[in-house]
Amino acid sequence: MMKRWMIGMAAAALVATAATAEMKAKEAYDYMTKVLVGEWKMSPADKQIGTTGAHLHPAVKRLLGTDRTGVAYKVIGRGATLQEDLLPNTMKQMVTMYYCNDFHHCTELQATHYCAKQNHPAFIFNEKESNPHKLVFDCDEENSEVCDSDEAHIHHIILELSDNNNHLKSSYIAYKNGERASKHSIYHFDRKK
């Protein structure tokens, strides 16, 4: 009985370690291209938990609980870039491109977010805060002017996967006047079957 308990504890520790372990840039990029690619529909209103109401915008609300695509991911450039098309065919449509600084020797995972706020902040993957269930990108204050400005912009992108990678919570955390805003673009999606 003790041996079975020890094996169970060891397995639980491995799962916990995998969920909290840091992800390196290339590992994260490869993972994203495997688990995100495809079309996702916007979850119903009752599943839009932990948001600040962006899903209630008239251009977005009509997607709630339908089979229409709320976000789509595809690999382009012969594998060099992962394209995220958020809220396609709406006035709130935005595109984010995720890519390595060097495709063959990826030491830094970067992103550029083409925002409905009419700017395009650059991001750096946060290896320390990311794991297979939570991918975190921080605004690149050294290389993107908008990131270090008072202009309203997205300052963090957080992609959280659950339900065997069939549910996605996408958070686009906004800053204005150098401070975290009170309203953000946070959406829940379910993978289209």
JSON list of C-alpha atoms in Angstrom, two decimals:
[
{"chain": "A", "resi": 1, "resn": "MET", "atom": "CA", "xyz": [0.00, 0.00, 0.00]},
{"chain": "A", "resi": 2, "resn": "MET", "atom": "CA", "xyz": [2.83, 2.38, 0.87]},
{"chain": "A", "resi": 3, "resn": "LYS", "atom": "CA", "xyz": [4.55, 1.65, -2.46]},
{"chain": "A", "resi": 4, "resn": "ARG", "atom": "CA", "xyz": [1.35, 2.46, -4.43]},
{"chain": "A", "resi": 5, "resn": "TRP", "atom": "CA", "xyz": [0.97, 5.71, -2.44]},
{"chain": "A", "resi": 6, "resn": "MET", "atom": "CA", "xyz": [4.62, 6.67, -3.23]},
{"chain": "A", "resi": 7, "resn": "ILE", "atom": "CA", "xyz": [4.10, 6.01, -6.97]},
{"chain": "A", "resi": 8, "resn": "GLY", "atom": "CA", "xyz": [0.90, 8.09, -6.91]},
{"chain": "A", "resi": 9, "resn": "MET", "atom": "CA", "xyz": [2.70, 10.95, -5.15]},
{"chain": "A", "resi": 10, "resn": "ALA", "atom": "CA", "xyz": [5.58, 10.79, -7.65]},
{"chain": "A", "resi": 11, "resn": "ALA", "atom": "CA", "xyz": [3.15, 10.92, -10.59]},
{"chain": "A", "resi": 12, "resn": "ALA", "atom": "CA", "xyz": [1.32, 13.86, -9.04]},
{"chain": "A", "resi": 13, "resn": "ALA", "atom": "CA", "xyz": [4.62, 15.67, -8.53]},
{"chain": "A", "resi": 14, "resn": "LEU", "atom": "CA", "xyz": [5.55, 15.15, -12.20]},
{"chain": "A", "resi": 15, "resn": "VAL", "atom": "CA", "xyz": [2.22, 16.56, -13.37]},
{"chain": "A", "resi": 16, "resn": "ALA", "atom": "CA", "xyz": [2.57, 19.54, -11.03]},
{"chain": "A", "resi": 17, "resn": "THR", "atom": "CA", "xyz": [6.14, 20.15, -12.23]},
{"chain": "A", "resi": 18, "resn": "ALA", "atom": "CA", "xyz": [5.07, 20.02, -15.88]},
{"chain": "A", "resi": 19, "resn": "ALA", "atom": "CA", "xyz": [2.30, 22.53, -15.20]},
{"chain": "A", "resi": 20, "resn": "THR", "atom": "CA", "xyz": [4.62, 25.01, -13.50]},
{"chain": "A", "resi": 21, "resn": "ALA", "atom": "CA", "xyz": [7.88, 24.41, -15.38]},
{"chain": "A", "resi": 22, "resn": "GLU", "atom": "CA", "xyz": [9.34, 27.22, -17.43]},
{"chain": "A", "resi": 23, "resn": "MET", "atom": "CA", "xyz": [9.04, 26.94, -21.20]},
{"chain": "A", "resi": 24, "resn": "LYS", "atom": "CA", "xyz": [11.90, 27.89, -23.49]},
{"chain": "A", "resi": 25, "resn": "ALA", "atom": "CA", "xyz": [11.20, 29.95, -26.61]},
{"chain": "A", "resi": 26, "resn": "LYS", "atom": "CA", "xyz": [11.50, 27.21, -29.25]},
{"chain": "A", "resi": 27, "resn": "GLU", "atom": "CA", "xyz": [9.60, 24.71, -27.11]},
{"chain": "A", "resi": 28, "resn": "ALA", "atom": "CA", "xyz": [6.78, 27.24, -26.64]},
{"chain": "A", "resi": 29, "resn": "TYR", "atom": "CA", "xyz": [6.61, 28.11, -30.34]},
{"chain": "A", "resi": 30, "resn": "ASP", "atom": "CA", "xyz": [6.46, 24.44, -31.37]},
{"chain": "A", "resi": 31, "resn": "TYR", "atom": "CA", "xyz": [3.82, 23.80, -28.72]},
{"chain": "A", "resi": 32, "resn": "MET", "atom": "CA", "xyz": [1.69, 26.75, -29.85]},
{"chain": "A", "resi": 33, "resn": "THR", "atom": "CA", "xyz": [1.78, 25.59, -33.48]},
{"chain": "A", "resi": 34, "resn": "LYS", "atom": "CA", "xyz": [0.50, 22.18, -32.39]},
{"chain": "A", "resi": 35, "resn": "VAL", "atom": "CA", "xyz": [-2.23, 23.06, -29.88]},
{"chain": "A", "resi": 36, "resn": "LEU", "atom": "CA", "xyz": [-3.62, 26.34, -31.20]},
{"chain": "A", "resi": 37, "resn": "VAL", "atom": "CA", "xyz": [-3.90, 25.77, -34.97]},
{"chain": "A", "resi": 38, "resn": "GLY", "atom": "CA", "xyz": [-7.48, 25.71, -36.20]},
{"chain": "A", "resi": 39, "resn": "GLU", "atom": "CA", "xyz": [-10.70, 27.60, -35.61]},
{"chain": "A", "resi": 40, "resn": "TRP", "atom": "CA", "xyz": [-12.23, 28.36, -32.23]},
{"chain": "A", "resi": 41, "resn": "LYS", "atom": "CA", "xyz": [-15.77, 29.53, -31.50]},
{"chain": "A", "resi": 42, "resn": "MET", "atom": "CA", "xyz": [-16.63, 32.01, -28.77]},
{"chain": "A", "resi": 43, "resn": "SER", "atom": "CA", "xyz": [-17.94, 30.32, -25.64]},
{"chain": "A", "resi": 44, "resn": "PRO", "atom": "CA", "xyz": [-21.50, 31.17, -24.50]},
{"chain": "A", "resi": 45, "resn": "ALA", "atom": "CA", "xyz": [-22.03, 34.22, -22.27]},
{"chain": "A", "resi": 46, "resn": "ASP", "atom": "CA", "xyz": [-22.24, 32.12, -19.08]},
{"chain": "A", "resi": 47, "resn": "LYS", "atom": "CA", "xyz": [-18.73, 30.79, -19.74]},
{"chain": "A", "resi": 48, "resn": "GLN", "atom": "CA", "xyz": [-17.17, 34.25, -20.19]},
{"chain": "A", "resi": 49, "resn": "ILE", "atom": "CA", "xyz": [-15.77, 34.12, -16.64]},
{"chain": "A", "resi": 50, "resn": "GLY", "atom": "CA", "xyz": [-13.12, 36.48, -15.28]},
{"chain": "A", "resi": 51, "resn": "THR", "atom": "CA", "xyz": [-13.55, 39.06, -18.04]},
{"chain": "A", "resi": 52, "resn": "THR", "atom": "CA", "xyz": [-14.23, 42.79, -17.91]},
{"chain": "A", "resi": 53, "resn": "GLY", "atom": "CA", "xyz": [-17.12, 42.72, -20.37]},
{"chain": "A", "resi": 54, "resn": "ALA", "atom": "CA", "xyz": [-15.41, 42.97, -23.77]},
{"chain": "A", "resi": 55, "resn": "HIS", "atom": "CA", "xyz": [-17.53, 40.03, -24.95]},
{"chain": "A", "resi": 56, "resn": "LEU", "atom": "CA", "xyz": [-20.63, 42.26, -24.59]},
{"chain": "A", "resi": 57, "resn": "HIS", "atom": "CA", "xyz": [-19.47, 44.75, -27.24]},
{"chain": "A", "resi": 58, "resn": "PRO", "atom": "CA", "xyz": [-22.12, 44.78, -30.02]},
{"chain": "A", "resi": 59, "resn": "ALA", "atom": "CA", "xyz": [-19.56, 43.64, -32.63]},
{"chain": "A", "resi": 60, "resn": "VAL", "atom": "CA", "xyz": [-18.54, 40.68, -30.45]},
{"chain": "A", "resi": 61, "resn": "LYS", "atom": "CA", "xyz": [-21.75, 39.75, -28.65]},
{"chain": "A", "resi": 62, "resn": "ARG", "atom": "CA", "xyz": [-23.27, 38.23, -31.79]},
{"chain": "A", "resi": 63, "resn": "LEU", "atom": "CA", "xyz": [-20.50, 35.58, -31.76]},
{"chain": "A", "resi": 64, "resn": "LEU", "atom": "CA", "xyz": [-21.34, 34.31, -28.27]},
{"chain": "A", "resi": 65, "resn": "GLY", "atom": "CA", "xyz": [-22.36, 30.67, -28.23]},
{"chain": "A", "resi": 66, "resn": "THR", "atom": "CA", "xyz": [-22.56, 30.39, -32.02]},
{"chain": "A", "resi": 67, "resn": "ASP", "atom": "CA", "xyz": [-20.52, 28.23, -34.36]},
{"chain": "A", "resi": 68, "resn": "ARG", "atom": "CA", "xyz": [-18.97, 31.30, -36.00]},
{"chain": "A", "resi": 69, "resn": "THR", "atom": "CA", "xyz": [-15.21, 31.63, -35.71]},
{"chain": "A", "resi": 70, "resn": "GLY", "atom": "CA", "xyz": [-14.12, 33.83, -32.81]},
{"chain": "A", "resi": 71, "resn": "VAL", "atom": "CA", "xyz": [-10.38, 33.25, -33.26]},
{"chain": "A", "resi": 72, "resn": "ALA", "atom": "CA", "xyz": [-8.36, 31.27, -35.79]},
{"chain": "A", "resi": 73, "resn": "TYR", "atom": "CA", "xyz": [-4.72, 30.21, -35.81]},
{"chain": "A", "resi": 74, "resn": "LYS", "atom": "CA", "xyz": [-2.67, 29.12, -38.80]},
{"chain": "A", "resi": 75, "resn": "VAL", "atom": "CA", "xyz": [1.01, 28.57, -39.50]},
{"chain": "A", "resi": 76, "resn": "ILE", "atom": "CA", "xyz": [2.36, 30.69, -42.36]},
{"chain": "A", "resi": 77, "resn": "GLY", "atom": "CA", "xyz": [5.75, 31.43, -43.93]},
{"chain": "A", "resi": 78, "resn": "ARG", "atom": "CA", "xyz": [6.75, 27.76, -44.25]},
{"chain": "A", "resi": 79, "resn": "GLY", "atom": "CA", "xyz": [6.45, 27.30, -40.50]},
{"chain": "A", "resi": 80, "resn": "ALA", "atom": "CA", "xyz": [8.12, 30.55, -39.48]},
{"chain": "A", "resi": 81, "resn": "THR", "atom": "CA", "xyz": [5.07, 32.36, -38.07]},
{"chain": "A", "resi": 82, "resn": "LEU", "atom": "CA", "xyz": [1.89, 31.53, -36.20]},
{"chain": "A", "resi": 83, "resn": "GLN", "atom": "CA", "xyz": [-0.91, 33.91, -37.18]},
{"chain": "A", "resi": 84, "resn": "GLU", "atom": "CA", "xyz": [-3.74, 34.63, -34.76]},
{"chain": "A", "resi": 85, "resn": "ASP", "atom": "CA", "xyz": [-6.86, 36.18, -36.32]},
{"chain": "A", "resi": 86, "resn": "LEU", "atom": "CA", "xyz": [-8.97, 37.44, -33.42]},
{"chain": "A", "resi": 87, "resn": "LEU", "atom": "CA", "xyz": [-12.65, 38.30, -33.96]},
{"chain": "A", "resi": 88, "resn": "PRO", "atom": "CA", "xyz": [-12.47, 37.94, -37.76]},
{"chain": "A", "resi": 89, "resn": "ASN", "atom": "CA", "xyz": [-15.01, 39.82, -39.88]},
{"chain": "A", "resi": 90, "resn": "THR", "atom": "CA", "xyz": [-15.91, 42.22, -37.06]},
{"chain": "A", "resi": 91, "resn": "MET", "atom": "CA", "xyz": [-14.97, 45.85, -36.45]},
{"chain": "A", "resi": 92, "resn": "LYS", "atom": "CA", "xyz": [-12.87, 44.58, -33.50]},
{"chain": "A", "resi": 93, "resn": "GLN", "atom": "CA", "xyz": [-10.74, 42.25, -35.67]},
{"chain": "A", "resi": 94, "resn": "MET", "atom": "CA", "xyz": [-7.10, 42.08, -34.59]},
{"chain": "A", "resi": 95, "resn": "VAL", "atom": "CA", "xyz": [-4.16, 39.98, -35.76]},
{"chain": "A", "resi": 96, "resn": "THR", "atom": "CA", "xyz": [-1.15, 38.83, -33.75]},
{"chain": "A", "resi": 97, "resn": "MET", "atom": "CA", "xyz": [1.90, 37.24, -35.34]},
{"chain": "A", "resi": 98, "resn": "TYR", "atom": "CA", "xyz": [4.02, 34.94, -33.15]},
{"chain": "A", "resi": 99, "resn": "TYR", "atom": "CA", "xyz": [7.55, 34.13, -34.38]},
{"chain": "A", "resi": 100, "resn": "CYS", "atom": "CA", "xyz": [11.07, 33.25, -33.27]},
{"chain": "A", "resi": 101, "resn": "ASN", "atom": "CA", "xyz": [13.89, 35.80, -33.47]},
{"chain": "A", "resi": 102, "resn": "ASP", "atom": "CA", "xyz": [15.73, 33.19, -35.57]},
{"chain": "A", "resi": 103, "resn": "PHE", "atom": "CA", "xyz": [13.69, 30.25, -36.81]},
{"chain": "A", "resi": 104, "resn": "HIS", "atom": "CA", "xyz": [16.58, 27.74, -36.70]},
{"chain": "A", "resi": 105, "resn": "HIS", "atom": "CA", "xyz": [18.17, 28.97, -33.45]},
{"chain": "A", "resi": 106, "resn": "CYS", "atom": "CA", "xyz": [15.15, 30.30, -31.61]},
{"chain": "A", "resi": 107, "resn": "THR", "atom": "CA", "xyz": [16.37, 31.96, -28.42]},
{"chain": "A", "resi": 108, "resn": "GLU", "atom": "CA", "xyz": [13.52, 34.46, -28.12]},
{"chain": "A", "resi": 109, "resn": "LEU", "atom": "CA", "xyz": [9.83, 34.08, -28.99]},
{"chain": "A", "resi": 110, "resn": "GLN", "atom": "CA", "xyz": [8.35, 37.37, -30.12]},
{"chain": "A", "resi": 111, "resn": "ALA", "atom": "CA", "xyz": [4.96, 38.67, -31.20]},
{"chain": "A", "resi": 112, "resn": "THR", "atom": "CA", "xyz": [3.49, 41.72, -32.88]},
{"chain": "A", "resi": 113, "resn": "HIS", "atom": "CA", "xyz": [-0.12, 42.58, -32.12]},
{"chain": "A", "resi": 114, "resn": "TYR", "atom": "CA", "xyz": [-2.00, 44.58, -34.78]},
{"chain": "A", "resi": 115, "resn": "CYS", "atom": "CA", "xyz": [-4.64, 46.15, -32.58]},
{"chain": "A", "resi": 116, "resn": "ALA", "atom": "CA", "xyz": [-8.07, 47.72, -33.04]},
{"chain": "A", "resi": 117, "resn": "LYS", "atom": "CA", "xyz": [-6.54, 50.57, -31.00]},
{"chain": "A", "resi": 118, "resn": "GLN", "atom": "CA", "xyz": [-4.67, 51.33, -34.25]},
{"chain": "A", "resi": 119, "resn": "ASN", "atom": "CA", "xyz": [-1.19, 50.56, -32.94]},
{"chain": "A", "resi": 120, "resn": "HIS", "atom": "CA", "xyz": [1.05, 47.51, -33.04]},
{"chain": "A", "resi": 121, "resn": "PRO", "atom": "CA", "xyz": [2.98, 46.77, -29.84]},
{"chain": "A", "resi": 122, "resn": "ALA", "atom": "CA", "xyz": [5.76, 44.18, -29.89]},
{"chain": "A", "resi": 123, "resn": "PHE", "atom": "CA", "xyz": [5.94, 41.40, -27.29]},
{"chain": "A", "resi": 124, "resn": "ILE", "atom": "CA", "xyz": [8.49, 39.03, -25.77]},
{"chain": "A", "resi": 125, "resn": "PHE", "atom": "CA", "xyz": [7.57, 35.57, -24.46]},
{"chain": "A", "resi": 126, "resn": "ASN", "atom": "CA", "xyz": [7.89, 35.35, -20.68]},
{"chain": "A", "resi": 127, "resn": "GLU", "atom": "CA", "xyz": [9.66, 32.00, -20.13]},
{"chain": "A", "resi": 128, "resn": "LYS", "atom": "CA", "xyz": [9.51, 32.18, -16.34]},
{"chain": "A", "resi": 129, "resn": "GLU", "atom": "CA", "xyz": [5.75, 32.73, -16.04]},
{"chain": "A", "resi": 130, "resn": "SER", "atom": "CA", "xyz": [4.73, 30.37, -18.85]},
{"chain": "A", "resi": 131, "resn": "ASN", "atom": "CA", "xyz": [3.89, 26.68, -18.89]},
{"chain": "A", "resi": 132, "resn": "PRO", "atom": "CA", "xyz": [1.84, 24.41, -21.20]},
{"chain": "A", "resi": 133, "resn": "HIS", "atom": "CA", "xyz": [-1.39, 25.71, -19.66]},
{"chain": "A", "resi": 134, "resn": "LYS", "atom": "CA", "xyz": [-0.50, 29.42, -19.58]},
{"chain": "A", "resi": 135, "resn": "LEU", "atom": "CA", "xyz": [1.52, 31.27, -22.24]},
{"chain": "A", "resi": 136, "resn": "VAL", "atom": "CA", "xyz": [2.51, 34.80, -21.25]},
{"chain": "A", "resi": 137, "resn": "PHE", "atom": "CA", "xyz": [3.79, 37.58, -23.53]},
{"chain": "A", "resi": 138, "resn": "ASP", "atom": "CA", "xyz": [4.97, 40.93, -22.15]},
{"chain": "A", "resi": 139, "resn": "CYS", "atom": "CA", "xyz": [5.15, 44.22, -24.03]},
{"chain": "A", "resi": 140, "resn": "ASP", "atom": "CA", "xyz": [8.72, 44.78, -25.25]},
{"chain": "A", "resi": 141, "resn": "GLU", "atom": "CA", "xyz": [9.46, 48.14, -23.63]},
{"chain": "A", "resi": 142, "resn": "GLU", "atom": "CA", "xyz": [13.01, 48.23, -25.00]},
{"chain": "A", "resi": 143, "resn": "ASN", "atom": "CA", "xyz": [12.07, 47.81, -28.66]},
{"chain": "A", "resi": 144, "resn": "SER", "atom": "CA", "xyz": [8.49, 49.03, -29.00]},
{"chain": "A", "resi": 145, "resn": "GLU", "atom": "CA", "xyz": [7.76, 52.73, -28.39]},
{"chain": "A", "resi": 146, "resn": "VAL", "atom": "CA", "xyz": [4.08, 52.22, -27.67]},
{"chain": "A", "resi": 147, "resn": "CYS", "atom": "CA", "xyz": [4.93, 49.84, -24.80]},
{"chain": "A", "resi": 148, "resn": "ASP", "atom": "CA", "xyz": [6.67, 52.62, -22.89]},
{"chain": "A", "resi": 149, "resn": "SER", "atom": "CA", "xyz": [4.17, 55.38, -23.72]},
{"chain": "A", "resi": 150, "resn": "ASP", "atom": "CA", "xyz": [0.98, 56.84, -22.27]},
{"chain": "A", "resi": 151, "resn": "GLU", "atom": "CA", "xyz": [-0.94, 55.68, -25.34]},
{"chain": "A", "resi": 152, "resn": "ALA", "atom": "CA", "xyz": [-3.64, 53.06, -24.73]},
{"chain": "A", "resi": 153, "resn": "HIS", "atom": "CA", "xyz": [-2.25, 49.69, -25.81]},
{"chain": "A", "resi": 154, "resn": "ILE", "atom": "CA", "xyz": [-2.21, 45.98, -25.04]},
{"chain": "A", "resi": 155, "resn": "HIS", "atom": "CA", "xyz": [0.64, 45.38, -22.58]},
{"chain": "A", "resi": 156, "resn": "HIS", "atom": "CA", "xyz": [0.31, 41.65, -21.85]},
{"chain": "A", "resi": 157, "resn": "ILE", "atom": "CA", "xyz": [-1.12, 38.75, -23.84]},
{"chain": "A", "resi": 158, "resn": "ILE", "atom": "CA", "xyz": [-2.00, 35.65, -21.83]},
{"chain": "A", "resi": 159, "resn": "LEU", "atom": "CA", "xyz": [-3.25, 32.47, -23.50]},
{"chain": "A", "resi": 160, "resn": "GLU", "atom": "CA", "xyz": [-4.62, 29.88, -21.07]},
{"chain": "A", "resi": 161, "resn": "LEU", "atom": "CA", "xyz": [-5.48, 26.36, -22.22]},
{"chain": "A", "resi": 162, "resn": "SER", "atom": "CA", "xyz": [-7.69, 23.89, -20.37]},
{"chain": "A", "resi": 163, "resn": "ASP", "atom": "CA", "xyz": [-10.06, 20.96, -21.02]},
{"chain": "A", "resi": 164, "resn": "ASN", "atom": "CA", "xyz": [-7.37, 18.92, -22.84]},
{"chain": "A", "resi": 165, "resn": "ASN", "atom": "CA", "xyz": [-6.46, 21.99, -24.93]},
{"chain": "A", "resi": 166, "resn": "ASN", "atom": "CA", "xyz": [-10.06, 22.39, -26.15]},
{"chain": "A", "resi": 167, "resn": "HIS", "atom": "CA", "xyz": [-10.79, 25.58, -24.17]},
{"chain": "A", "resi": 168, "resn": "LEU", "atom": "CA", "xyz": [-8.85, 28.82, -24.56]},
{"chain": "A", "resi": 169, "resn": "LYS", "atom": "CA", "xyz": [-9.00, 31.95, -22.44]},
{"chain": "A", "resi": 170, "resn": "SER", "atom": "CA", "xyz": [-7.32, 34.80, -24.32]},
{"chain": "A", "resi": 171, "resn": "SER", "atom": "CA", "xyz": [-6.48, 37.88, -22.27]},
{"chain": "A", "resi": 172, "resn": "TYR", "atom": "CA", "xyz": [-5.23, 41.11, -23.83]},
{"chain": "A", "resi": 173, "resn": "ILE", "atom": "CA", "xyz": [-4.35, 43.27, -20.83]},
{"chain": "A", "resi": 174, "resn": "ALA", "atom": "CA", "xyz": [-4.56, 46.99, -21.58]},
{"chain": "A", "resi": 175, "resn": "TYR", "atom": "CA", "xyz": [-2.46, 49.85, -20.24]},
{"chain": "A", "resi": 176, "resn": "LYS", "atom": "CA", "xyz": [-3.07, 53.59, -20.55]},
{"chain": "A", "resi": 177, "resn": "ASN", "atom": "CA", "xyz": [-1.03, 56.48, -19.18]},
{"chain": "A", "resi": 178, "resn": "GLY", "atom": "CA", "xyz": [1.61, 53.99, -18.06]},
{"chain": "A", "resi": 179, "resn": "GLU", "atom": "CA", "xyz": [-0.79, 52.09, -15.80]},
{"chain": "A", "resi": 180, "resn": "ARG", "atom": "CA", "xyz": [-2.91, 48.98, -16.01]},
{"chain": "A", "resi": 181, "resn": "ALA", "atom": "CA", "xyz": [-6.40, 49.88, -17.25]},
{"chain": "A", "resi": 182, "resn": "SER", "atom": "CA", "xyz": [-9.61, 48.68, -15.61]},
{"chain": "A", "resi": 183, "resn": "LYS", "atom": "CA", "xyz": [-11.07, 47.16, -18.81]},
{"chain": "A", "resi": 184, "resn": "HIS", "atom": "CA", "xyz": [-9.37, 44.51, -20.92]},
{"chain": "A", "resi": 185, "resn": "SER", "atom": "CA", "xyz": [-10.17, 42.35, -23.93]},
{"chain": "A", "resi": 186, "resn": "ILE", "atom": "CA", "xyz": [-10.62, 38.92, -22.35]},
{"chain": "A", "resi": 187, "resn": "TYR", "atom": "CA", "xyz": [-12.47, 36.16, -24.19]},
{"chain": "A", "resi": 188, "resn": "HIS", "atom": "CA", "xyz": [-13.20, 32.45, -23.77]},
{"chain": "A", "resi": 189, "resn": "PHE", "atom": "CA", "xyz": [-13.20, 30.14, -26.79]},
{"chain": "A", "resi": 190, "resn": "ASP", "atom": "CA", "xyz": [-13.94, 26.48, -27.46]},
{"chain": "A", "resi": 191, "resn": "ARG", "atom": "CA", "xyz": [-12.23, 24.52, -30.21]},
{"chain": "A", "resi": 192, "resn": "LYS", "atom": "CA", "xyz": [-14.45, 23.84, -33.20]},
{"chain": "A", "resi": 193, "resn": "LYS", "atom": "CA", "xyz": [-15.01, 20.11, -33.66]}
]
